[in-house]
mmCIF file of C-alpha atoms in Angstrom:
data_model
loop_
_atom_site.group_PDB
_atom_site.id
_atom_site.type_symbol
_atom_site.label_atom_id
_atom_site.label_comp_id
_atom_site.label_asym_id
_atom_site.label_seq_id
_atom_site.Cartn_x
_atom_site.Cartn_y
_atom_site.Cartn_z
ATOM 1 C CA UNK A 73 0.000 0.000 0.000
ATOM 2 C CA UNK A 74 1.718 3.209 -1.110
ATOM 3 C CA UNK A 75 0.391 5.176 1.876
ATOM 4 C CA UNK A 76 2.257 2.937 4.296
ATOM 5 C CA UNK A 77 5.477 3.382 2.325
ATOM 6 C CA UNK A 78 5.054 7.165 2.271
ATOM 7 C CA UNK A 79 4.455 7.166 6.028
ATOM 8 C CA UNK A 80 7.593 5.059 6.527
ATOM 9 C CA UNK A 81 9.575 7.562 4.446
ATOM 10 C CA UNK A 82 8.211 10.550 6.360
ATOM 11 C CA UNK A 83 8.945 8.818 9.674
ATOM 12 C CA UNK A 84 12.498 8.086 8.579
ATOM 13 C CA UNK A 85 13.052 11.648 7.435
ATOM 14 C CA UNK A 86 11.543 12.809 10.729
ATOM 15 C CA UNK A 87 14.171 10.960 12.723
ATOM 16 C CA UNK A 88 12.252 7.883 13.831
ATOM 17 C CA UNK A 89 14.328 5.271 15.677
ATOM 18 C CA UNK A 90 15.577 2.498 13.424
ATOM 19 C CA UNK A 91 13.902 -0.163 15.596
ATOM 20 C CA UNK A 92 10.528 1.513 15.028
ATOM 21 C CA UNK A 93 11.097 1.677 11.268
ATOM 22 C CA UNK A 94 12.277 -1.924 11.094
ATOM 23 C CA UNK A 95 9.339 -3.126 13.172
ATOM 24 C CA UNK A 96 6.746 -1.348 11.074
ATOM 25 C CA UNK A 97 8.504 -2.297 7.835
ATOM 26 C CA UNK A 98 8.761 -5.965 8.739
ATOM 27 C CA UNK A 99 5.131 -6.031 9.850
ATOM 28 C CA UNK A 100 4.071 -4.430 6.580
ATOM 29 C CA UNK A 101 6.029 -6.912 4.448
ATOM 30 C CA UNK A 102 4.807 -9.892 6.479
ATOM 31 C CA UNK A 103 1.223 -8.670 6.242
ATOM 32 C CA UNK A 104 1.431 -8.266 2.476
ATOM 33 C CA UNK A 105 2.867 -11.789 2.140
ATOM 34 C CA UNK A 106 0.125 -13.265 4.336
ATOM 35 C CA UNK A 107 -2.463 -11.378 2.274
ATOM 36 C CA UNK A 108 -1.031 -12.788 -0.959
ATOM 37 C CA UNK A 109 -1.013 -16.314 0.461
ATOM 38 C CA UNK A 110 -4.641 -15.852 1.459
ATOM 39 C CA UNK A 111 -5.455 -14.876 -2.119
ATOM 40 C CA UNK A 112 -3.710 -17.989 -3.434
ATOM 41 C CA UNK A 113 -5.917 -20.234 -1.327
ATOM 42 C CA UNK A 114 -9.237 -18.709 -2.369
ATOM 43 C CA UNK A 115 -10.519 -15.713 -4.310
ATOM 44 C CA UNK A 116 -13.122 -15.074 -1.609
ATOM 45 C CA UNK A 117 -12.656 -14.134 1.990
ATOM 46 C CA UNK A 118 -10.005 -15.954 3.991
ATOM 47 C CA UNK A 119 -8.154 -15.640 7.269
ATOM 48 C CA UNK A 120 -4.916 -14.811 5.439
ATOM 49 C CA UNK A 121 -6.480 -11.928 3.554
ATOM 50 C CA UNK A 122 -8.034 -10.595 6.738
ATOM 51 C CA UNK A 123 -4.806 -10.856 8.741
ATOM 52 C CA UNK A 124 -2.781 -9.244 5.956
ATOM 53 C CA UNK A 125 -5.208 -6.374 5.553
ATOM 54 C CA UNK A 126 -5.460 -5.859 9.303
ATOM 55 C CA UNK A 127 -1.693 -5.745 9.737
ATOM 56 C CA UNK A 128 -1.356 -3.233 6.894
ATOM 57 C CA UNK A 129 -3.957 -0.945 8.439
ATOM 58 C CA UNK A 130 -2.370 -1.275 11.870
ATOM 59 C CA UNK A 131 0.973 -0.214 10.395
ATOM 60 C CA UNK A 132 -0.685 2.799 8.756
ATOM 61 C CA UNK A 133 -2.449 3.773 11.985
ATOM 62 C CA UNK A 134 0.675 3.226 14.078
ATOM 63 C CA UNK A 135 2.880 5.323 11.819
ATOM 64 C CA UNK A 136 0.259 8.053 11.518
ATOM 65 C CA UNK A 137 -0.113 8.132 15.297
ATOM 66 C CA UNK A 138 3.653 8.275 15.818
ATOM 67 C CA UNK A 139 3.979 11.111 13.300
ATOM 68 C CA UNK A 140 1.112 13.046 14.882
ATOM 69 C CA UNK A 141 2.631 12.673 18.345
ATOM 70 C CA UNK A 142 6.012 13.734 16.979
ATOM 71 C CA UNK A 143 4.454 16.836 15.379
ATOM 72 C CA UNK A 144 2.906 18.034 18.648
#
């Protein structure tokens, strides 16, 4: 999801700790892989698709929250 990558870039440019960036980045990649595996199993709904989508949105929310807190 391009938004998550943009948020990672902004966080990095904003001086985020490397552990935070690695954690969010690894979670994003793992979530996208799980989502793809869920799509391979079935074109309909599946646990893999749900988990992958959820992890992607959690990364987006986490990075957005960190950036908002940093801006205040």
